[in-house]
mmCIF file of C-alpha atoms in Angstrom:
data_model
loop_
_atom_site.group_PDB
_atom_site.id
_atom_site.type_symbol
_atom_site.label_atom_id
_atom_site.label_comp_id
_atom_site.label_asym_id
_atom_site.label_seq_id
_atom_site.Cartn_x
_atom_site.Cartn_y
_atom_site.Cartn_z
ATOM 1 C CA MET A 285 -87.971 110.663 -43.939
ATOM 2 C CA ILE A 286 -89.212 107.885 -43.261
ATOM 3 C CA PRO A 287 -87.519 104.789 -44.533
ATOM 4 C CA PRO A 288 -90.180 102.879 -46.757
ATOM 5 C CA ARG A 289 -89.275 99.754 -44.680
ATOM 6 C CA ILE A 290 -90.858 101.225 -40.768
ATOM 7 C CA ALA A 291 -93.714 102.738 -42.710
ATOM 8 C CA GLY A 292 -94.676 99.720 -44.543
ATOM 9 C CA ALA A 293 -94.379 97.873 -41.578
ATOM 10 C CA TRP A 294 -97.094 100.236 -38.932
ATOM 11 C CA LEU A 295 -98.572 100.171 -42.327
ATOM 12 C CA SER A 296 -99.162 97.174 -41.765
ATOM 13 C CA LEU A 297 -99.274 96.547 -38.095
ATOM 14 C CA VAL A 298 -102.515 99.075 -38.419
ATOM 15 C CA LEU A 299 -103.702 97.500 -40.745
ATOM 16 C CA LEU A 300 -104.051 94.034 -38.993
ATOM 17 C CA VAL A 301 -104.334 95.706 -35.463
ATOM 18 C CA GLY A 302 -107.386 98.097 -36.043
ATOM 19 C CA PRO A 303 -109.846 96.442 -36.932
ATOM 20 C CA LEU A 304 -109.461 94.353 -33.725
ATOM 21 C CA VAL A 305 -109.335 98.006 -31.262
ATOM 22 C CA PRO A 306 -112.755 99.217 -30.582
ATOM 23 C CA VAL A 307 -113.580 102.487 -31.389
ATOM 24 C CA GLY A 308 -114.682 104.366 -28.284
ATOM 25 C CA ALA A 309 -115.449 107.388 -30.008
ATOM 26 C CA HIS A 310 -117.729 106.172 -32.070
ATOM 27 C CA GLY A 311 -119.478 103.495 -29.945
ATOM 28 C CA ILE A 312 -123.113 103.262 -29.002
ATOM 29 C CA ARG A 313 -124.068 102.762 -25.511
ATOM 30 C CA TRP A 314 -127.537 102.747 -23.735
ATOM 31 C CA GLU A 315 -128.802 102.961 -20.488
ATOM 32 C CA ARG A 316 -132.129 103.568 -19.398
ATOM 33 C CA ALA A 317 -134.702 107.030 -18.908
ATOM 34 C CA GLU A 318 -135.516 106.664 -15.768
ATOM 35 C CA GLU A 319 -137.228 111.042 -15.890
ATOM 36 C CA ALA A 320 -138.980 110.027 -18.996
ATOM 37 C CA VAL A 321 -142.343 110.829 -19.037
ATOM 38 C CA ALA A 322 -145.233 108.362 -21.206
ATOM 39 C CA LEU A 323 -147.944 109.007 -22.019
ATOM 40 C CA ARG A 324 -150.966 106.480 -23.560
ATOM 41 C CA LEU A 325 -152.985 108.203 -25.548
ATOM 42 C CA SER A 326 -156.229 106.555 -26.467
ATOM 43 C CA TYR A 327 -159.827 106.737 -28.081
ATOM 44 C CA THR A 328 -163.115 107.444 -25.981
ATOM 45 C CA ASP A 329 -163.338 104.467 -26.184
ATOM 46 C CA TYR A 330 -160.269 102.637 -24.604
ATOM 47 C CA ARG A 331 -158.810 102.131 -28.578
ATOM 48 C CA PRO A 332 -155.344 102.922 -28.641
ATOM 49 C CA LEU A 333 -154.622 105.681 -30.554
ATOM 50 C CA ARG A 334 -151.889 104.010 -32.744
ATOM 51 C CA GLY A 335 -149.839 105.607 -35.166
ATOM 52 C CA ALA A 336 -150.450 109.587 -33.633
ATOM 53 C CA SER A 337 -148.996 112.085 -34.295
ATOM 54 C CA VAL A 338 -147.085 113.829 -30.892
ATOM 55 C CA THR A 339 -145.900 117.064 -30.825
ATOM 56 C CA PHE A 340 -144.660 118.448 -27.463
ATOM 57 C CA THR A 341 -143.739 121.620 -26.949
ATOM 58 C CA ALA A 342 -141.389 123.179 -23.878
ATOM 59 C CA PRO A 343 -142.520 125.093 -21.095
ATOM 60 C CA GLY A 344 -141.820 129.237 -22.695
ATOM 61 C CA SER A 345 -141.439 127.824 -26.003
ATOM 62 C CA ASP A 346 -143.696 128.499 -28.854
ATOM 63 C CA GLU A 347 -140.533 125.681 -30.831
ATOM 64 C CA ILE A 348 -141.678 121.768 -30.638
ATOM 65 C CA TYR A 349 -138.696 120.149 -27.976
ATOM 66 C CA PHE A 350 -140.254 116.404 -28.946
ATOM 67 C CA SER A 351 -142.440 114.926 -31.765
ATOM 68 C CA GLY A 352 -142.974 111.187 -32.494
ATOM 69 C CA SER A 353 -145.803 108.347 -33.207
ATOM 70 C CA THR A 354 -147.582 106.276 -30.800
ATOM 71 C CA ASP A 355 -147.280 102.620 -31.131
ATOM 72 C CA GLN A 356 -149.281 99.347 -31.556
ATOM 73 C CA ARG A 357 -150.666 100.525 -27.759
ATOM 74 C CA GLY A 358 -150.277 104.544 -28.156
ATOM 75 C CA THR A 359 -148.253 105.211 -25.944
ATOM 76 C CA ILE A 360 -145.393 107.547 -26.884
ATOM 77 C CA ALA A 361 -142.298 108.180 -24.212
ATOM 78 C CA PHE A 362 -140.444 111.460 -23.966
ATOM 79 C CA VAL A 363 -137.837 112.838 -21.576
ATOM 80 C CA PRO A 364 -138.575 116.813 -20.870
ATOM 81 C CA ASP A 365 -135.658 118.681 -20.241
ATOM 82 C CA ARG A 366 -137.098 120.964 -17.618
ATOM 83 C CA PRO A 367 -139.947 120.811 -15.046
ATOM 84 C CA GLY A 368 -143.124 122.993 -16.067
ATOM 85 C CA PRO A 369 -146.285 123.073 -17.593
ATOM 86 C CA TRP A 370 -145.312 121.285 -21.296
ATOM 87 C CA ARG A 371 -148.219 122.102 -24.227
ATOM 88 C CA PHE A 372 -148.220 118.059 -25.866
ATOM 89 C CA VAL A 373 -150.870 117.620 -29.220
ATOM 90 C CA VAL A 374 -151.895 114.565 -30.460
ATOM 91 C CA GLU A 375 -153.849 114.031 -33.623
ATOM 92 C CA ASP A 376 -154.311 110.942 -35.782
ATOM 93 C CA GLY A 377 -154.549 111.818 -38.805
ATOM 94 C CA LEU A 378 -158.571 111.540 -39.579
ATOM 95 C CA GLY A 379 -159.439 114.824 -37.643
ATOM 96 C CA HIS A 380 -159.385 114.119 -34.358
ATOM 97 C CA ARG A 381 -157.300 116.330 -31.941
ATOM 98 C CA HIS A 382 -155.926 117.046 -28.439
ATOM 99 C CA GLU A 383 -154.565 119.192 -27.155
ATOM 100 C CA GLU A 384 -153.669 119.121 -23.535
ATOM 101 C CA VAL A 385 -150.386 120.988 -20.952
ATOM 102 C CA LEU A 386 -149.407 118.732 -18.760
ATOM 103 C CA ASP A 387 -147.196 119.824 -15.583
ATOM 104 C CA ILE A 388 -144.178 118.699 -15.037
ATOM 105 C CA GLY A 389 -142.599 119.907 -11.665
ATOM 106 C CA THR A 390 -141.782 117.276 -9.692
ATOM 107 C CA PRO A 391 -141.679 113.539 -10.512
ATOM 108 C CA ALA A 392 -144.813 113.388 -8.371
ATOM 109 C CA MET A 393 -146.760 115.986 -10.911
ATOM 110 C CA ALA A 394 -145.896 114.587 -14.209
ATOM 111 C CA GLY A 395 -148.858 112.834 -15.192
ATOM 112 C CA SER A 396 -151.038 114.331 -12.290
ATOM 113 C CA GLN A 397 -153.932 114.722 -15.234
ATOM 114 C CA VAL A 398 -157.196 112.663 -14.985
ATOM 115 C CA PRO A 399 -156.693 110.515 -17.300
ATOM 116 C CA ALA A 400 -159.836 109.309 -19.331
ATOM 117 C CA THR A 401 -162.029 107.008 -17.617
ATOM 118 C CA ARG A 402 -165.196 104.577 -18.476
ATOM 119 C CA LYS A 403 -166.699 105.738 -15.867
ATOM 120 C CA THR A 404 -166.204 109.441 -17.094
ATOM 121 C CA THR A 405 -167.143 108.988 -20.333
ATOM 122 C CA PHE A 406 -169.706 107.809 -19.070
ATOM 123 C CA LEU A 407 -170.860 110.876 -16.950
ATOM 124 C CA ALA A 408 -169.769 112.893 -19.088
ATOM 125 C CA ALA A 409 -172.080 111.269 -21.439
ATOM 126 C CA VAL A 410 -175.123 111.623 -19.143
ATOM 127 C CA LEU A 411 -174.039 115.354 -18.055
ATOM 128 C CA GLY A 412 -174.336 115.838 -22.033
ATOM 129 C CA LEU A 413 -178.013 114.252 -22.714
ATOM 130 C CA GLY A 414 -178.975 115.804 -19.481
ATOM 131 C CA VAL A 415 -177.958 119.537 -20.732
ATOM 132 C CA ILE A 416 -179.550 118.615 -24.570
ATOM 133 C CA LEU A 417 -182.852 117.857 -22.475
ATOM 134 C CA VAL A 418 -182.452 121.532 -20.985
ATOM 135 C CA VAL A 419 -181.836 123.069 -23.402
ATOM 136 C CA PHE A 420 -184.469 122.036 -25.373
ATOM 137 C CA ALA A 421 -187.495 122.358 -22.525
ATOM 138 C CA VAL A 422 -186.083 125.663 -22.475
ATOM 139 C CA LEU A 423 -186.726 125.675 -26.253
ATOM 140 C CA GLY A 424 -189.715 124.315 -25.762
ATOM 141 C CA LEU A 425 -191.110 126.406 -23.029
ATOM 142 C CA TRP A 426 -189.975 129.621 -25.131
ATOM 143 C CA LYS A 427 -191.842 128.448 -28.233
ATOM 144 C CA GLY A 428 -195.494 127.723 -25.837
ATOM 145 C CA PHE A 429 -194.577 131.756 -24.345
ATOM 146 C CA PHE A 430 -194.868 132.933 -27.669
ATOM 147 C CA SER A 431 -197.410 130.779 -29.165
ATOM 148 C CA GLY A 432 -199.704 131.148 -26.279
ATOM 149 C CA ARG A 433 -199.172 134.966 -26.705
ATOM 150 C CA ARG A 434 -199.179 134.590 -29.948
ATOM 151 C CA ARG A 435 -202.999 133.135 -29.896
ATOM 152 C CA ALA A 436 -203.811 135.488 -27.374
ATOM 153 C CA MET B 199 -165.419 113.375 -39.472
ATOM 154 C CA HIS B 200 -164.887 116.066 -37.237
ATOM 155 C CA LEU B 201 -162.603 118.744 -38.100
ATOM 156 C CA ALA B 202 -160.747 119.912 -35.586
ATOM 157 C CA ASP B 203 -159.032 123.327 -33.995
ATOM 158 C CA GLY B 204 -156.249 124.661 -35.922
ATOM 159 C CA ILE B 205 -156.653 123.026 -39.388
ATOM 160 C CA LEU B 206 -158.728 125.657 -41.448
ATOM 161 C CA GLY B 207 -157.832 129.328 -41.769
ATOM 162 C CA ALA B 208 -160.083 132.262 -40.432
ATOM 163 C CA PRO B 209 -161.785 132.750 -43.851
ATOM 164 C CA LEU B 210 -163.889 129.007 -44.314
ATOM 165 C CA LEU B 211 -163.846 129.564 -40.363
ATOM 166 C CA ALA B 212 -166.121 132.816 -40.423
ATOM 167 C CA GLY B 213 -167.789 131.781 -43.735
ATOM 168 C CA THR B 214 -168.953 128.535 -42.648
ATOM 169 C CA ALA B 215 -170.141 129.849 -39.410
ATOM 170 C CA LEU B 216 -172.071 132.462 -40.747
ATOM 171 C CA VAL B 217 -173.545 129.362 -42.943
ATOM 172 C CA GLY B 218 -174.233 126.996 -39.930
ATOM 173 C CA GLY B 219 -176.025 129.915 -37.985
ATOM 174 C CA MET B 220 -178.416 130.642 -41.202
ATOM 175 C CA GLY B 221 -179.300 127.384 -40.845
ATOM 176 C CA VAL B 222 -179.969 127.152 -36.918
ATOM 177 C CA VAL B 223 -182.063 130.026 -37.142
ATOM 178 C CA ARG B 224 -183.550 129.011 -40.580
ATOM 179 C CA GLY B 225 -184.087 125.455 -38.286
ATOM 180 C CA LEU B 226 -185.192 127.210 -35.449
ATOM 181 C CA ARG B 227 -188.251 129.165 -36.983
ATOM 182 C CA MET B 228 -189.006 126.118 -38.417
ATOM 183 C CA MET B 229 -189.421 123.937 -35.154
ATOM 184 C CA LYS B 230 -192.711 123.998 -33.245
ATOM 185 C CA PRO B 231 -193.618 123.028 -30.233
ATOM 186 C CA GLU B 232 -194.704 119.657 -31.228
ATOM 187 C CA ASP B 233 -191.589 119.261 -32.827
ATOM 188 C CA ILE B 234 -188.985 119.402 -30.030
ATOM 189 C CA PRO B 235 -189.092 115.945 -28.427
ATOM 190 C CA GLN B 236 -188.465 114.862 -31.917
ATOM 191 C CA THR B 237 -185.270 116.891 -32.074
ATOM 192 C CA ALA B 238 -184.442 116.268 -28.825
ATOM 193 C CA VAL B 239 -184.066 112.981 -29.739
ATOM 194 C CA LEU B 240 -182.218 112.969 -32.446
ATOM 195 C CA SER B 241 -179.753 115.339 -31.172
ATOM 196 C CA SER B 242 -179.126 112.423 -28.548
ATOM 197 C CA ALA B 243 -178.509 109.993 -30.621
ATOM 198 C CA PHE B 244 -176.217 112.356 -32.600
ATOM 199 C CA PHE B 245 -174.322 113.057 -29.638
ATOM 200 C CA ILE B 246 -173.850 109.386 -28.436
ATOM 201 C CA ALA B 247 -173.562 108.442 -31.859
ATOM 202 C CA SER B 248 -170.199 109.529 -31.672
ATOM 203 C CA LEU B 249 -169.187 107.459 -29.139
ATOM 204 C CA ILE B 250 -169.721 104.351 -31.249
ATOM 205 C CA HIS B 251 -166.479 103.425 -32.983
ATOM 206 C CA ILE B 252 -166.309 100.823 -35.658
ATOM 207 C CA PRO B 253 -163.019 99.706 -36.206
ATOM 208 C CA ILE B 254 -161.716 99.935 -39.338
ATOM 209 C CA GLY B 255 -157.952 98.083 -39.811
ATOM 210 C CA PRO B 256 -155.973 100.156 -38.005
ATOM 211 C CA VAL B 257 -158.230 103.301 -37.618
ATOM 212 C CA SER B 258 -161.619 103.955 -36.818
ATOM 213 C CA GLY B 259 -165.048 105.859 -37.568
ATOM 214 C CA HIS B 260 -167.872 106.520 -35.698
ATOM 215 C CA LEU B 261 -171.865 106.869 -36.615
ATOM 216 C CA MET B 262 -173.034 110.256 -37.320
ATOM 217 C CA LEU B 263 -177.645 109.408 -38.817
ATOM 218 C CA ASN B 264 -176.701 112.406 -40.796
ATOM 219 C CA GLY B 265 -178.870 111.072 -42.919
ATOM 220 C CA LEU B 266 -180.744 109.742 -40.679
ATOM 221 C CA MET B 267 -181.550 112.989 -39.149
ATOM 222 C CA GLY B 268 -181.969 114.801 -42.099
ATOM 223 C CA VAL B 269 -184.783 112.883 -43.455
ATOM 224 C CA LEU B 270 -186.402 113.354 -40.264
ATOM 225 C CA LEU B 271 -185.909 116.874 -39.079
ATOM 226 C CA GLY B 272 -185.141 118.496 -42.579
ATOM 227 C CA TRP B 273 -184.600 121.951 -41.542
ATOM 228 C CA ARG B 274 -183.681 121.697 -37.808
ATOM 229 C CA VAL B 275 -180.613 119.310 -38.448
ATOM 230 C CA PHE B 276 -179.061 122.469 -38.170
ATOM 231 C CA PRO B 277 -179.712 123.184 -34.173
ATOM 232 C CA ALA B 278 -180.033 119.696 -33.192
ATOM 233 C CA MET B 279 -176.576 119.303 -35.118
ATOM 234 C CA LEU B 280 -175.405 122.007 -33.483
ATOM 235 C CA ILE B 281 -175.857 121.375 -29.665
ATOM 236 C CA ALA B 282 -174.840 118.224 -30.128
ATOM 237 C CA LEU B 283 -171.416 119.107 -31.303
ATOM 238 C CA VAL B 284 -170.568 121.559 -28.709
ATOM 239 C CA LEU B 285 -171.113 119.202 -25.860
ATOM 240 C CA GLN B 286 -168.796 117.111 -27.441
ATOM 241 C CA ALA B 287 -166.470 119.071 -28.028
ATOM 242 C CA VAL B 288 -166.928 119.980 -24.551
ATOM 243 C CA LEU B 289 -166.728 116.403 -23.211
ATOM 244 C CA PHE B 290 -165.368 114.702 -25.178
ATOM 245 C CA TYR B 291 -162.444 116.828 -26.953
ATOM 246 C CA PHE B 292 -164.544 116.345 -30.816
ATOM 247 C CA GLY B 293 -163.197 118.584 -32.762
ATOM 248 C CA GLY B 294 -163.320 122.153 -31.672
ATOM 249 C CA ILE B 295 -165.078 125.481 -30.359
ATOM 250 C CA THR B 296 -164.310 127.836 -33.210
ATOM 251 C CA VAL B 297 -164.749 125.342 -36.006
ATOM 252 C CA LEU B 298 -168.148 124.549 -34.645
ATOM 253 C CA GLY B 299 -169.252 126.435 -38.347
ATOM 254 C CA VAL B 300 -167.463 124.027 -40.138
ATOM 255 C CA ASN B 301 -168.170 120.495 -38.423
ATOM 256 C CA LEU B 302 -171.778 121.569 -38.438
ATOM 257 C CA VAL B 303 -172.173 122.879 -41.858
ATOM 258 C CA ILE B 304 -170.014 119.499 -43.000
ATOM 259 C CA MET B 305 -172.665 117.199 -41.086
ATOM 260 C CA ALA B 306 -176.019 119.058 -41.666
ATOM 261 C CA LEU B 307 -175.671 120.029 -44.986
ATOM 262 C CA PRO B 308 -175.502 116.953 -47.341
ATOM 263 C CA ALA B 309 -178.590 115.547 -44.039
ATOM 264 C CA LEU B 310 -180.624 118.905 -45.173
ATOM 265 C CA VAL B 311 -179.039 117.850 -49.373
ATOM 266 C CA VAL B 312 -180.496 114.499 -48.988
ATOM 267 C CA TRP B 313 -183.812 115.967 -47.211
ATOM 268 C CA GLY B 314 -184.824 117.630 -50.322
ATOM 269 C CA VAL B 315 -183.476 114.695 -52.424
ATOM 270 C CA PHE B 316 -185.170 111.866 -50.822
ATOM 271 C CA GLY B 317 -188.108 112.953 -48.621
ATOM 272 C CA GLY B 318 -190.749 113.145 -51.011
ATOM 273 C CA ALA B 319 -190.074 109.381 -52.414
ATOM 274 C CA LEU B 320 -189.057 108.265 -48.962
ATOM 275 C CA GLN B 321 -192.630 109.870 -47.475
ATOM 276 C CA ARG B 322 -194.423 107.851 -50.823
ATOM 277 C CA ALA B 323 -192.585 104.696 -50.864
ATOM 278 C CA GLU B 324 -194.884 101.919 -49.144
ATOM 279 C CA ARG B 325 -192.842 98.547 -49.752
ATOM 280 C CA VAL B 326 -189.702 96.773 -47.655
ATOM 281 C CA PRO B 327 -186.819 96.414 -50.132
ATOM 282 C CA VAL B 328 -187.747 100.453 -51.191
ATOM 283 C CA VAL B 329 -188.018 102.013 -48.436
ATOM 284 C CA SER B 330 -184.573 100.088 -46.981
ATOM 285 C CA ALA B 331 -183.261 100.845 -50.449
ATOM 286 C CA LEU B 332 -183.751 104.078 -50.764
ATOM 287 C CA ALA B 333 -182.767 105.110 -47.043
ATOM 288 C CA GLY B 334 -179.864 102.570 -47.397
ATOM 289 C CA MET B 335 -178.917 105.524 -50.167
ATOM 290 C CA VAL B 336 -179.975 108.044 -48.106
ATOM 291 C CA ALA B 337 -177.096 107.321 -45.191
ATOM 292 C CA VAL B 338 -174.845 106.648 -47.830
ATOM 293 C CA VAL B 339 -175.205 110.216 -49.850
ATOM 294 C CA ALA B 340 -175.297 112.398 -46.334
ATOM 295 C CA LEU B 341 -171.910 110.101 -45.520
ATOM 296 C CA GLY B 342 -170.353 110.751 -49.419
ATOM 297 C CA LEU B 343 -171.314 113.981 -49.365
ATOM 298 C CA SER B 344 -169.894 114.950 -45.664
ATOM 299 C CA ALA B 345 -166.630 113.470 -46.542
ATOM 300 C CA VAL B 346 -166.682 115.316 -49.497
ATOM 301 C CA LEU B 347 -166.512 118.247 -47.505
ATOM 302 C CA VAL B 348 -164.214 117.153 -45.057
ATOM 303 C CA THR B 349 -162.041 116.906 -48.414
ATOM 304 C CA LEU B 350 -162.345 120.386 -49.518
ATOM 305 C CA CYS B 351 -162.201 122.134 -46.402
ATOM 306 C CA LEU B 352 -158.278 119.778 -45.375
ATOM 307 C CA TYR B 353 -157.852 120.918 -49.113
ATOM 308 C CA SER B 354 -158.177 124.600 -48.402
ATOM 309 C CA ALA B 355 -155.685 124.349 -45.683
ATOM 310 C CA GLY B 356 -153.529 123.073 -48.127
ATOM 311 C CA LYS B 357 -151.713 120.297 -50.435
ATOM 312 C CA ALA B 358 -150.121 118.744 -47.227
ATOM 313 C CA LEU B 359 -153.577 117.285 -45.280
ATOM 314 C CA LEU B 360 -154.174 115.593 -49.087
ATOM 315 C CA PRO B 361 -153.581 111.893 -47.040
ATOM 316 C CA VAL B 362 -155.863 112.926 -44.485
ATOM 317 C CA ALA B 363 -158.100 113.531 -46.425
ATOM 318 C CA ALA B 364 -157.865 110.201 -48.172
ATOM 319 C CA ALA B 365 -157.698 108.513 -45.112
ATOM 320 C CA VAL B 366 -161.313 110.167 -44.031
ATOM 321 C CA LEU B 367 -162.790 109.516 -47.363
ATOM 322 C CA VAL B 368 -161.097 105.239 -47.246
ATOM 323 C CA ALA B 369 -162.519 105.561 -43.524
ATOM 324 C CA HIS B 370 -165.494 105.817 -43.643
ATOM 325 C CA LEU B 371 -165.877 103.527 -46.851
ATOM 326 C CA PRO B 372 -166.546 100.831 -44.570
ATOM 327 C CA VAL B 373 -168.855 103.397 -41.576
ATOM 328 C CA MET B 374 -171.594 104.377 -44.966
ATOM 329 C CA VAL B 375 -172.001 100.433 -45.153
ATOM 330 C CA VAL B 376 -172.944 99.719 -41.693
ATOM 331 C CA GLU B 377 -174.912 103.271 -41.158
ATOM 332 C CA ALA B 378 -177.107 102.503 -44.475
ATOM 333 C CA PHE B 379 -178.315 99.061 -42.595
ATOM 334 C CA VAL B 380 -178.904 101.262 -39.610
ATOM 335 C CA THR B 381 -180.412 104.312 -41.329
ATOM 336 C CA ALA B 382 -182.571 101.349 -43.147
ATOM 337 C CA ALA B 383 -183.710 99.694 -40.295
ATOM 338 C CA ILE B 384 -184.646 102.818 -38.523
ATOM 339 C CA VAL B 385 -186.509 103.968 -41.445
ATOM 340 C CA VAL B 386 -188.262 101.142 -41.397
ATOM 341 C CA PHE B 387 -189.596 100.990 -38.275
ATOM 342 C CA ILE B 388 -190.404 104.207 -38.760
ATOM 343 C CA LYS B 389 -192.555 104.543 -41.403
ATOM 344 C CA ARG B 390 -194.685 101.473 -39.665
ATOM 345 C CA VAL B 391 -195.608 103.199 -36.489
ATOM 346 C CA ARG B 392 -195.390 106.813 -37.015
ATOM 347 C CA PRO B 393 -195.268 107.605 -41.808
ATOM 348 C CA ASP B 394 -196.209 111.250 -40.964
ATOM 349 C CA MET B 395 -192.578 111.493 -38.999
ATOM 350 C CA LEU B 396 -190.919 111.524 -42.357
ATOM 351 C CA ASP B 397 -191.497 114.688 -43.987
ATOM 352 C CA ASP B 398 -191.955 115.775 -47.898
ATOM 353 C CA PRO B 399 -190.115 119.174 -48.659
ATOM 354 C CA TRP B 400 -191.657 119.846 -51.947
ATOM 355 C CA ALA B 401 -195.180 119.080 -49.832
ATOM 356 C CA GLY B 402 -195.837 122.618 -49.087
ATOM 357 C CA PRO B 403 -195.859 124.093 -45.194
ATOM 358 C CA ALA B 404 -197.292 120.649 -43.949
ATOM 359 C CA LYS B 405 -195.742 120.171 -41.270
ATOM 360 C CA SER B 406 -192.219 122.423 -41.119
ATOM 361 C CA SER B 407 -193.900 125.869 -41.169
ATOM 362 C CA PRO B 408 -192.654 128.875 -41.061
ATOM 363 C CA ARG B 409 -195.616 130.204 -40.001
ATOM 364 C CA ALA B 410 -195.547 127.535 -37.213
ATOM 365 C CA VAL B 411 -192.981 130.487 -35.074
#
């Protein structure tokens, strides 16, 4: 049985000194995650995709490993726990959705996908217009062929 | 206003693909050889218009021009939009291949409706203010109907997507205003230089004749 005087002295000591002792087990520390992968997302006109929902799925898994939202500059970062093809899905909440596989094998491979640039967008637009031209040209030939046969 | 892959259920995808496919067949049957250059130009305009984004606060919208395409093309709007939507999905990741039918119906059906409702009035109107007002209404009604169809499609996928539908509706209100001015300017110009391009759907088989296959 601890004498009440001793117990009271211990309790006083704990109450006085306790708040001064740093509680290491519940403290917060931080370090920079050098292996983090950051993506910058934008529309095809290069405006940042702000507040878009992005989910990352690890290689060989169907469960979402990480999900978050892009910041004001359209960027989002996460730390993959294994190499391989990571699937990410971007949705801006307005019906625009993009799904892509990001190959994270070695640091050199990360981000090896060709980003959309003004040049690639321009080339895609020109390619699209060319395809439309060809499709309608073929349609015109087809229609002309059949209307010619009908007249004949 | 493109809906993406993986959101909607299979019955809706199949149903809209069927409706869209019927529209494309009808449009191709209506298309005469001399209509093809005009259809190609408007298909190209629709394809490129999706790249012109209008910033609206934190989000943005892009021109659709489906009202303009409706009054100029009639049934031909279906094949014209289908080609553009395929290319937008493949080249710019707008929408998707499995939702082609949904996106086609969302954009082309309102175009067809405004052609039926406003086509005759636009053809008969002579004064510039009247033509401008009618053309503006064409754009607003077509875009509004498209937004309603998007909302219905998202609602069919679950109530969780209702906030998205609301965001789509709100985001497209300023786009309607911009598109109304663009459509009015183009239609007024067309009325001056080529008034015969505006077709009255109820005036008989003068232009869009199914016999001209």
